[in-house]
Short mmCIF file of C-alpha atoms and ligand atoms in Angstrom, two decimals:
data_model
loop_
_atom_site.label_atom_id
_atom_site.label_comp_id
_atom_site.label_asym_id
_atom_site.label_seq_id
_atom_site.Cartn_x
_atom_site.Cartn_y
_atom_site.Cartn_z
CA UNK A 97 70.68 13.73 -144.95
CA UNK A 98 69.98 9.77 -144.75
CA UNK A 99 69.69 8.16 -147.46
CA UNK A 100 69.31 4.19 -147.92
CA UNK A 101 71.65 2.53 -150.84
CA UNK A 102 71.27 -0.89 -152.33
CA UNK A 103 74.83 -2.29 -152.84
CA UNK A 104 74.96 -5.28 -155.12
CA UNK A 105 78.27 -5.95 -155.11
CA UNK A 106 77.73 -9.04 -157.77
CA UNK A 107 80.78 -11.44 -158.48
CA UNK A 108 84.66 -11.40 -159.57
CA UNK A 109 85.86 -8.37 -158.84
CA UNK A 110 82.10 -6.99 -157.95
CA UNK A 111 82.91 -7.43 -154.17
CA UNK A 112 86.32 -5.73 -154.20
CA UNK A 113 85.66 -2.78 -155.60
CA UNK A 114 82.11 -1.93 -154.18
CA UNK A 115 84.19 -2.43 -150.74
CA UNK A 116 86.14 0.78 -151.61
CA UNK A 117 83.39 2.63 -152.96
CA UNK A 118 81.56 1.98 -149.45
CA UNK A 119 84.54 2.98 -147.69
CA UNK A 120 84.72 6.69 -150.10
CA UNK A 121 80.83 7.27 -149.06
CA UNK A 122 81.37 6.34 -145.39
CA UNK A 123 84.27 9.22 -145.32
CA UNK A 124 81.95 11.70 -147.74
CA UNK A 125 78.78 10.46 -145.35
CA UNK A 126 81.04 11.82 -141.94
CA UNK A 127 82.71 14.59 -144.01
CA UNK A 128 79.34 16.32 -144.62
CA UNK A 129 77.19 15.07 -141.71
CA UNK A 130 75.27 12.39 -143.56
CA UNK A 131 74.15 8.90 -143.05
CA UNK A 132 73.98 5.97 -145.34
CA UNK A 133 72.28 2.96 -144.73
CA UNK A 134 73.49 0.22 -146.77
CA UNK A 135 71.16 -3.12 -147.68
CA UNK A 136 73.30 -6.13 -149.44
CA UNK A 137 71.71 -7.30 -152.44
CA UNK A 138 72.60 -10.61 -153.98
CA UNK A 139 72.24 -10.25 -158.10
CA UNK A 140 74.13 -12.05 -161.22
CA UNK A 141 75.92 -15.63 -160.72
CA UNK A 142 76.29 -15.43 -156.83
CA UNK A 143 72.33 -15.17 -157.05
CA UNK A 144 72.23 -18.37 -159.78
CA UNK A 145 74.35 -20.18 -156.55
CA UNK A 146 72.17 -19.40 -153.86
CA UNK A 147 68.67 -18.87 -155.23
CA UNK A 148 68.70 -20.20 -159.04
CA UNK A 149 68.03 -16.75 -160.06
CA UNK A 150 70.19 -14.12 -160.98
CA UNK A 151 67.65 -11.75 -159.62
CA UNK A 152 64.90 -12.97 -157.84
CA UNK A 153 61.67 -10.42 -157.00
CA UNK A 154 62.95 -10.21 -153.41
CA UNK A 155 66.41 -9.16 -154.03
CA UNK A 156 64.84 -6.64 -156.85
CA UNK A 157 62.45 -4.97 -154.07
CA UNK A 158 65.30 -4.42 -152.32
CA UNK A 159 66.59 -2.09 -154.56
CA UNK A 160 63.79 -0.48 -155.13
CA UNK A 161 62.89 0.03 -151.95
CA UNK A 162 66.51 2.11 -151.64
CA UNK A 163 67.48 5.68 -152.75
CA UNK A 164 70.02 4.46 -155.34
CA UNK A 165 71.79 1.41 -156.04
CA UNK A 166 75.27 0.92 -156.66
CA UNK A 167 76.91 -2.42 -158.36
CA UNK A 168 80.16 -3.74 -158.61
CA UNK A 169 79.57 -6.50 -161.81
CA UNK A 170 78.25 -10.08 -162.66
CA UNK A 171 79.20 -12.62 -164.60
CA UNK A 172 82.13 -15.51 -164.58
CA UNK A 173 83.64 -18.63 -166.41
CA UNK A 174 81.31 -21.19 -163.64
CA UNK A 175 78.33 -19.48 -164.94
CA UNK A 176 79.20 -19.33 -168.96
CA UNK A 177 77.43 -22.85 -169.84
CA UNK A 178 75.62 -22.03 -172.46
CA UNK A 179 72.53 -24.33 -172.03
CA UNK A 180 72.03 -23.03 -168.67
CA UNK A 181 68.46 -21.38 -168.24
CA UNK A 182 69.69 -18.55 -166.85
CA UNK A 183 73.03 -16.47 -167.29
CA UNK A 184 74.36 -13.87 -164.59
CA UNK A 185 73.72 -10.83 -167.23
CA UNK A 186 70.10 -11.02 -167.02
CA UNK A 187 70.29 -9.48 -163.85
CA UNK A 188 71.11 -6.28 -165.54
CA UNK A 189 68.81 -6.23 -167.88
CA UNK A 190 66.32 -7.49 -165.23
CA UNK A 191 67.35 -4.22 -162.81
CA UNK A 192 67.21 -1.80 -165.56
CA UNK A 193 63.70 -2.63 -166.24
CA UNK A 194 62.96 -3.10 -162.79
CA UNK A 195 64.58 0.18 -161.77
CA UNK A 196 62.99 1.85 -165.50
CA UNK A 197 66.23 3.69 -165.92
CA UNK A 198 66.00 4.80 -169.59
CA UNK A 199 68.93 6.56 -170.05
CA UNK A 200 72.89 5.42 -169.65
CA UNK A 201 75.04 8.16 -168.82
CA UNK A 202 79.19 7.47 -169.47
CA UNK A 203 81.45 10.02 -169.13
CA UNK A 204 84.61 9.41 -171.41
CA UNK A 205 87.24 11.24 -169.23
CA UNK A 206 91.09 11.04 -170.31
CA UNK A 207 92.70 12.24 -167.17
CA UNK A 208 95.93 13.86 -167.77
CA UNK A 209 97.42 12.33 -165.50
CA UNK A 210 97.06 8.89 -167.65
CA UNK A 211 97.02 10.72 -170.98
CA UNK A 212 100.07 8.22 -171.89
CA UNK A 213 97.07 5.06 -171.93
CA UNK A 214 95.27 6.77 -174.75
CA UNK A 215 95.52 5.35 -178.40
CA UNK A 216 95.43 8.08 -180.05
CA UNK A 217 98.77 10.45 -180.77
CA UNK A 218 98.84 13.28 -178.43
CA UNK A 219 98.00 16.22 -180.70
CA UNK A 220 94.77 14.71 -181.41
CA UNK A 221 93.71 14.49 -177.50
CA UNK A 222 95.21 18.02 -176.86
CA UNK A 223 94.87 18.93 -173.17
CA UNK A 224 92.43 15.94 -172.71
CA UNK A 225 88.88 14.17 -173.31
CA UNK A 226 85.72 14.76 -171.54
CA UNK A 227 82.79 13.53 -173.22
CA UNK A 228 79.77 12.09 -171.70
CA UNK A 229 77.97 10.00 -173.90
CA UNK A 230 73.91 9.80 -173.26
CA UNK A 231 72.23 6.53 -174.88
CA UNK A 232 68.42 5.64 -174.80
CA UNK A 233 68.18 2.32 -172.88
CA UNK A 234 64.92 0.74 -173.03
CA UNK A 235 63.86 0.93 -176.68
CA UNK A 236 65.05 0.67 -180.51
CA UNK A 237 66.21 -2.48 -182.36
CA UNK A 238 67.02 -3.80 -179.33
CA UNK A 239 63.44 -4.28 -177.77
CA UNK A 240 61.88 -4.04 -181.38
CA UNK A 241 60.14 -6.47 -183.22
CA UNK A 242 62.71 -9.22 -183.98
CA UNK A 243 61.03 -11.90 -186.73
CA UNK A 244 62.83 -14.79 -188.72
CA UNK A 245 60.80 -16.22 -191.49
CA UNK A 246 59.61 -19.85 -191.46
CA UNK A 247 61.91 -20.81 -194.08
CA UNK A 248 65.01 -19.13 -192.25
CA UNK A 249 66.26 -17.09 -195.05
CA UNK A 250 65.08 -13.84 -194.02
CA UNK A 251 64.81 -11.94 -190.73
CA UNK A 252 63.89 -8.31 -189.08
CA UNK A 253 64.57 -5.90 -186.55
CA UNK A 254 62.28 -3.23 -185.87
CA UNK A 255 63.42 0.37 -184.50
CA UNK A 256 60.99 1.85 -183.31
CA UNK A 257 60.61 5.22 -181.10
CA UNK A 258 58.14 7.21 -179.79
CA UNK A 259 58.46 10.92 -179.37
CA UNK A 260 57.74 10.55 -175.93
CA UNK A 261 60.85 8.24 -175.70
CA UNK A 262 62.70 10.62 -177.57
CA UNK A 263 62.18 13.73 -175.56
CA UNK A 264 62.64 12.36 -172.53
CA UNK A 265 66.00 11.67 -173.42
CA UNK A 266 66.99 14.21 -175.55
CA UNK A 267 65.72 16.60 -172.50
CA UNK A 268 67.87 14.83 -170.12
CA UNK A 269 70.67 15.36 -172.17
CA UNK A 270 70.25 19.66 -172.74
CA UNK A 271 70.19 19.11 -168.58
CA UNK A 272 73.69 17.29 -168.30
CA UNK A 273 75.10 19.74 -170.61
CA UNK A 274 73.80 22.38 -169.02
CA UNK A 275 76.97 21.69 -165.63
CA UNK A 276 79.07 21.18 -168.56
CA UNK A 277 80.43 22.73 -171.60
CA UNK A 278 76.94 23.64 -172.84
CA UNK A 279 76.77 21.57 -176.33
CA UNK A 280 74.95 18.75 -177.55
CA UNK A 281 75.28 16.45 -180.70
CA UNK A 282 72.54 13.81 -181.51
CA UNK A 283 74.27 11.27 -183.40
CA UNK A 284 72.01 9.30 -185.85
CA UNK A 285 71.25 8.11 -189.30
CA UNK A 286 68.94 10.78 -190.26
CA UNK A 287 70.07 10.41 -193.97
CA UNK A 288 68.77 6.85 -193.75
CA UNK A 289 66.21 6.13 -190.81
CA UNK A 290 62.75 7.58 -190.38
CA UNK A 291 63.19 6.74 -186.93
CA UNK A 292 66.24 9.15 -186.66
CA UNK A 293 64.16 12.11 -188.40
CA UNK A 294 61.57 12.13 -185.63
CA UNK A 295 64.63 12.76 -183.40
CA UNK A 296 66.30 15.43 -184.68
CA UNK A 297 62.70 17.31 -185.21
CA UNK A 298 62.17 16.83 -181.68
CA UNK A 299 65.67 17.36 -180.65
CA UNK A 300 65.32 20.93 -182.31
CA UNK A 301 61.58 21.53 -180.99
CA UNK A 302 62.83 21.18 -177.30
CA UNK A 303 66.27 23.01 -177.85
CA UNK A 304 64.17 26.45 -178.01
CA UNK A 305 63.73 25.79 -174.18
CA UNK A 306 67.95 25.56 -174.20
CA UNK A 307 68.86 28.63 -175.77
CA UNK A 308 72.23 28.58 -174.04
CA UNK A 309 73.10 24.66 -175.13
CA UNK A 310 74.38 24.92 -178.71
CA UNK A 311 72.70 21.41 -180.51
CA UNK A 312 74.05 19.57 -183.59
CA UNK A 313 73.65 16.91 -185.68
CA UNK A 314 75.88 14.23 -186.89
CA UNK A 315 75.38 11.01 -188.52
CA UNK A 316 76.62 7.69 -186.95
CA UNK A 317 79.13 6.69 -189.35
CA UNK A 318 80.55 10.14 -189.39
CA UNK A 319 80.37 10.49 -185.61
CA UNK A 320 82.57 6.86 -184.96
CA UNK A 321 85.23 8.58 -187.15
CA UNK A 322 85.12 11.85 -185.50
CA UNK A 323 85.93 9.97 -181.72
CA UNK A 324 88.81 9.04 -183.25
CA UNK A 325 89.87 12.06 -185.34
CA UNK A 326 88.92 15.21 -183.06
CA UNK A 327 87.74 13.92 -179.97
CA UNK A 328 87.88 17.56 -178.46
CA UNK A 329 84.96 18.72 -180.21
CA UNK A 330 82.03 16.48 -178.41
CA UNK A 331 80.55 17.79 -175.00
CA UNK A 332 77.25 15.45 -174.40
CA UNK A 333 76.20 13.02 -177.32
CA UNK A 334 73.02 11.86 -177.24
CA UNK A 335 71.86 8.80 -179.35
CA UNK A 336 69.66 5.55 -179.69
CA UNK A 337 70.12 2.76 -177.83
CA UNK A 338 72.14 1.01 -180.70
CA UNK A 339 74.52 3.50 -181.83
CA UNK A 340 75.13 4.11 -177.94
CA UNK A 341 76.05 0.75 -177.58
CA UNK A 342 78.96 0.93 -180.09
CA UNK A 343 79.80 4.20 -179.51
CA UNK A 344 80.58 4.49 -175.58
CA UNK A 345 82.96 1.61 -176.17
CA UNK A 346 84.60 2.72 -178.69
CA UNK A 347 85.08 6.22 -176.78
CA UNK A 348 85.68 3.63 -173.46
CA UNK A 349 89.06 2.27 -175.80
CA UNK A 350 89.92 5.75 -176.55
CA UNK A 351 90.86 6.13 -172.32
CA UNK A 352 92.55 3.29 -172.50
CA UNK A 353 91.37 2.71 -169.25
CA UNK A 354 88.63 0.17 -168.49
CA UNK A 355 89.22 0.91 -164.95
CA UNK A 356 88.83 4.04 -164.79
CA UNK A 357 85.37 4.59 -166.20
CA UNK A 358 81.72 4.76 -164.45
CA UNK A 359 78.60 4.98 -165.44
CA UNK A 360 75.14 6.27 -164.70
CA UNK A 361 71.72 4.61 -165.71
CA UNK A 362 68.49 6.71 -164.63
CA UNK A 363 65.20 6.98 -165.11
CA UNK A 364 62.67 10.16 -164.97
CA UNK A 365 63.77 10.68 -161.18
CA UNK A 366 60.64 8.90 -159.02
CA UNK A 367 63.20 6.14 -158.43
CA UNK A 368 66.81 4.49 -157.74
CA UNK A 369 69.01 4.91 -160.90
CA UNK A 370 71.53 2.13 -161.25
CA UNK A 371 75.31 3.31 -160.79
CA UNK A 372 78.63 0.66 -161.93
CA UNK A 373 81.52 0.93 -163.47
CA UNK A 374 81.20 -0.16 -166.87
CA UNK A 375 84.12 -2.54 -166.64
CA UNK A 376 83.23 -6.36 -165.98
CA UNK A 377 83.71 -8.99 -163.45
CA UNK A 378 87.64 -9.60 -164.59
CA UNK A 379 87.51 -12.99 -163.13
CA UNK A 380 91.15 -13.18 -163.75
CA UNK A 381 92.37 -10.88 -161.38
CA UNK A 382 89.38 -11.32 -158.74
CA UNK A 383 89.99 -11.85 -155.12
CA UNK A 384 93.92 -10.48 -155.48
CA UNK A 385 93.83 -6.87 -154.39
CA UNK A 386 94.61 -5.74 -157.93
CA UNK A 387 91.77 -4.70 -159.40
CA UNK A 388 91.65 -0.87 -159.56
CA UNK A 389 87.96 0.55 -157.49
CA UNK A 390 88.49 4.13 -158.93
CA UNK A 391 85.82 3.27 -161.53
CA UNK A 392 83.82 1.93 -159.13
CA UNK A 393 84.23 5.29 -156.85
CA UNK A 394 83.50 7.61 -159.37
CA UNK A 395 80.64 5.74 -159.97
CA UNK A 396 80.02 6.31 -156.32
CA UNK A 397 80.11 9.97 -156.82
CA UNK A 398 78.04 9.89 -159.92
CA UNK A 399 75.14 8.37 -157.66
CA UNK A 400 75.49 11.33 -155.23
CA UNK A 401 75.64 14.00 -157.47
CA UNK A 402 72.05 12.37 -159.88
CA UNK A 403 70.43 10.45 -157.09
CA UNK A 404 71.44 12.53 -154.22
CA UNK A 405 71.78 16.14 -155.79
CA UNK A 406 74.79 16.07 -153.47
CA UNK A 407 76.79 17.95 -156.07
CA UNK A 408 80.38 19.17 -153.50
CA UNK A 409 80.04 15.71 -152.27
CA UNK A 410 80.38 14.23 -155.93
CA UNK A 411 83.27 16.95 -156.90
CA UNK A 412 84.75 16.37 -153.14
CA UNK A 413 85.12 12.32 -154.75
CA UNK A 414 86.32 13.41 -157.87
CA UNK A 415 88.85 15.46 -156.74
CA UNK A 416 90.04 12.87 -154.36
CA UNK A 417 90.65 10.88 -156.89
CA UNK A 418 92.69 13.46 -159.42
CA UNK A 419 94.62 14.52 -156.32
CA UNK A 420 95.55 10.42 -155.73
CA UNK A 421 96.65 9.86 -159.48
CA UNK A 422 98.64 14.07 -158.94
CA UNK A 423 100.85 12.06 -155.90
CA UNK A 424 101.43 9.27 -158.27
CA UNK A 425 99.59 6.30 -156.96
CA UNK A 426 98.86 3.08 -159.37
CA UNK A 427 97.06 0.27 -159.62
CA UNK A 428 98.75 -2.05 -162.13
CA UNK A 429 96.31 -1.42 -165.16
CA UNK A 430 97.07 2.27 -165.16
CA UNK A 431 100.86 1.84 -164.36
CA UNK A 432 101.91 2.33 -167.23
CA UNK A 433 105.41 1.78 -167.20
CA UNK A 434 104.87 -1.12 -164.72
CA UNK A 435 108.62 -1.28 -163.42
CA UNK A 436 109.58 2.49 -163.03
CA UNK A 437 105.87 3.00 -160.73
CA UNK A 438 107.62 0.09 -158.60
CA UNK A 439 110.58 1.51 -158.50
CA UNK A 440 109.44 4.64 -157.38
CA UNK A 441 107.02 2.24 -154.77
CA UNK A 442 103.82 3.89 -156.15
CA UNK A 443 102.59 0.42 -157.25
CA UNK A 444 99.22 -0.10 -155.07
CA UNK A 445 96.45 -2.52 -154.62
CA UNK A 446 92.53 -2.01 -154.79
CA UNK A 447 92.48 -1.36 -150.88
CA UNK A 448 95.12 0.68 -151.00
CA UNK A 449 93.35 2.69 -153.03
CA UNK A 450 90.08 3.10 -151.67
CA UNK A 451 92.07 3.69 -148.31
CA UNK A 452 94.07 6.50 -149.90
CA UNK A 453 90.70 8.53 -151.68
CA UNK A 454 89.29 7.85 -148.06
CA UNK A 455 92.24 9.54 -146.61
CA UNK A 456 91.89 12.71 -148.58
CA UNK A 457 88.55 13.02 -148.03
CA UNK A 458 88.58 12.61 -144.39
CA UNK A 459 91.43 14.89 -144.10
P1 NAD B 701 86.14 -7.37 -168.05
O1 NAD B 701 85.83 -5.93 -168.09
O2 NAD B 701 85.71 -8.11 -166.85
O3 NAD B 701 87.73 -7.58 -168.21
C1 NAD B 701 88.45 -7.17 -169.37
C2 NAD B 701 89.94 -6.96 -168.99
O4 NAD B 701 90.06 -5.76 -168.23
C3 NAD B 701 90.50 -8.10 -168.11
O5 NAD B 701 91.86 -8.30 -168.44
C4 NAD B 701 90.40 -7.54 -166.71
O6 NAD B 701 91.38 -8.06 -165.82
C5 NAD B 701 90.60 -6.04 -166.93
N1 NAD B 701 89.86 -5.24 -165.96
C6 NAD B 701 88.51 -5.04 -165.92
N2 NAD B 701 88.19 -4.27 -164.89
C7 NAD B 701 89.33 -3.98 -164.25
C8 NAD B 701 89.64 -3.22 -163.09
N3 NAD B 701 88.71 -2.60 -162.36
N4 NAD B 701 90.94 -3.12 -162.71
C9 NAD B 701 91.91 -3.72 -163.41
N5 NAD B 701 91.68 -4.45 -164.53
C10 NAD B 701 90.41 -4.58 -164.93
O7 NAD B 701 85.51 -8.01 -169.36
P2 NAD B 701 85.42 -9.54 -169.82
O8 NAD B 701 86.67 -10.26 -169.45
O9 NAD B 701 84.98 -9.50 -171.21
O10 NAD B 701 84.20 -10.14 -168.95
C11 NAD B 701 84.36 -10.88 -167.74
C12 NAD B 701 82.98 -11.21 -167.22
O11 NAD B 701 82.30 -10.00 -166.87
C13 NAD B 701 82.07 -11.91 -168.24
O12 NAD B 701 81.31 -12.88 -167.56
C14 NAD B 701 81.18 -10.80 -168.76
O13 NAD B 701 79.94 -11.26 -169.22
C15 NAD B 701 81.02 -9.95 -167.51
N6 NAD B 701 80.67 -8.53 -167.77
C16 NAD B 701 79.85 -7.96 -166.86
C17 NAD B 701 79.56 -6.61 -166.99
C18 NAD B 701 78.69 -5.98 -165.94
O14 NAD B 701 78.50 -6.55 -164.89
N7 NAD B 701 78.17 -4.79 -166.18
C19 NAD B 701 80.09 -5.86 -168.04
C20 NAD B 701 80.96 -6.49 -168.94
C21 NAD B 701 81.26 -7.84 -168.78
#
């Protein structure tokens, strides 16, 4: 198959990780006899440099003129001034709308293999986490009606949803956990919020056409303690825009691994969905060789398995990846014990990394 993808690979550690990611695809692209075109797209503060826009129409087109795109991250200290016009994270918000990907997909995946990063005391993770968190991107409080009286001393937010909003997320969400463990919880405030009634009734009108994805409801406050309490019980959550927000980085802590994580925004299929990991541009540790790219790769295989409905050439990544972390290998964030990894010379850098998920692949 060919297949054309827009690679933004943005600024800080952006670059060095969507390096490895392109070297993963090329050995998945040779592995299974397909071809991927790559076009550079310049988005976030390296755009703000070079055209005084962190995503200027031309760069955008780009991206939608591909099959997917793929981004490492924006943002940085030289572009933080906070009476500057524009700031590097508009571009995001600028490709999401562009792109009109509605829905952000996270998985929350402990692997055992790092089950020592995780928070929480090991009889409450058990044999592991795997949740994949669905939020609504593109409506709610956040896009509402925001008003702030003349006087100052009052101020709204609207949340607002239609039921065409609703369903179309909702629906992609039965779909996911459809490949998965086959169980759905819309998290809301259903006690509270008008808005949240009109999603559970159309949450339960479209689960007839599911009869083999068991749905329930929980309410937000309720849900943030059960992450914490019995992680093991959520497959696929699926929730506003807001409580998405908080709650996929509150399940992101519960890895303990920041580099580890990808992430998924798509829209109703006619176009490009946006794939990153949902880490930032660590300017601290940029240009050094030590950021880790796994997030960044399983992002990678994220893309091929929504955008590309290459499914064995998504597991193919994933597997690469468990198989690395099996043998050992560490990038300093998921070390752990920092000094026994080097000891036992297992301490690695991004590209040795992305070279050793390569290797597997192409062997
Ligand atoms: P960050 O995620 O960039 O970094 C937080 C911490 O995690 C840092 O110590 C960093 O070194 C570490 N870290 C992050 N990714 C890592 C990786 N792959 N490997 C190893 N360590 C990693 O968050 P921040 O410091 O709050 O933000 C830095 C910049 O990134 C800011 O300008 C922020 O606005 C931007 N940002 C961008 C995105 C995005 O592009 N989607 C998301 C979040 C933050």
């Amino acid at each position: 198959m060919e297949k054309t993808i827009a690679l933004i690979p943005g600024d800080g550690i952006g670059p060095d990780v969507v390096n490895e990611a392109v070297k993963v695809l090329d050995s998945v692209a040779k592995k299974f006899g397909h071809r991927f075109e790559y076009r550079a797209v310049v988005a976030g503060g390296t755009a703000i440099d070079k055209f005084g826009d962190p995503l200027p129409q031309s760069q955008l087109d780009l991206c939608l003129k591909a099959d997917s795109v793929l981004l490492g991250a924006v943002g940085g200290p030289k572009w933080d001034n906070p009476d500057s016009a524009f700031r590097p994270e508009d571009a995001l918000l600028g490709l999401r709308k562009g792109l009109k990907v509605f829905a952000n997909l996270r998985p929350a995946v402990i692997f055992p293999q790092l089950k020592k990063a995780c928070p929480l005391k090991e009889e409450i993770i058990g044999d592991g986490l795997d949740i994949l968190i669905v939020r609504e991107l593109t409506g709610g409080i956040y896009f509402g009606k925001h008003f702030l009286s003349d006087e100052g001393d009052w101020a709204s937010d609207e949340e607002k949803y239609s039921r065409k909003e609703i369903e179309r997320i909702v629906k992609l969400a039965f779909e996911a956990a459809l490949l998965r463990n086959k169980k759905v919880t819309l998290v809301d405030k259903a006690n509270i919020l008008t808005s949240s009634r009109l999603w559970r009734k159309v949450a339960a009108e479209l689960s007839k056409a599911y009869p083999s994805v068991e749905l329930n409801y929980l309410y937000v406050d309720n849900a943030a303690m059960q992450l914490v309490r019995n992680p093991g019980q959520f497959d696929v959550i699926v929730t506003s825009n807001m409580f998405g927000d908080i709650l996929s980085d509150e399940a992101s802590q519960i890895t303990g691994s920041i580099g580890m994580l990808p992430s998924a925004s798509i829209g109703d299929g006619s176009g490009p969905g946006l794939y990153e990991p949902i880490h930032g541009s660590a300017p601290d540790i940029s240009g050094k060789n030590l950021a880790n790219p796994l997030a960044t790769i399983l992002s990678a295989a994220m893309l091929l398995r929504y955008d590309f409905k290459m499914e064995d050439e998504a597991l193919c990544i994933e597997k690469a990846v468990n198989l690395v972390l099996d043998e050992g290998w560490r990038t300093a964030d998921i070390a752990g014990d920092l000094e026994a990894v080097k000891r036992e010379g297992k301490l690695i850098g991004t590209k040795e990394m992305g070279d050793l998920v390569s290797q597997i692949i192409n062997n």
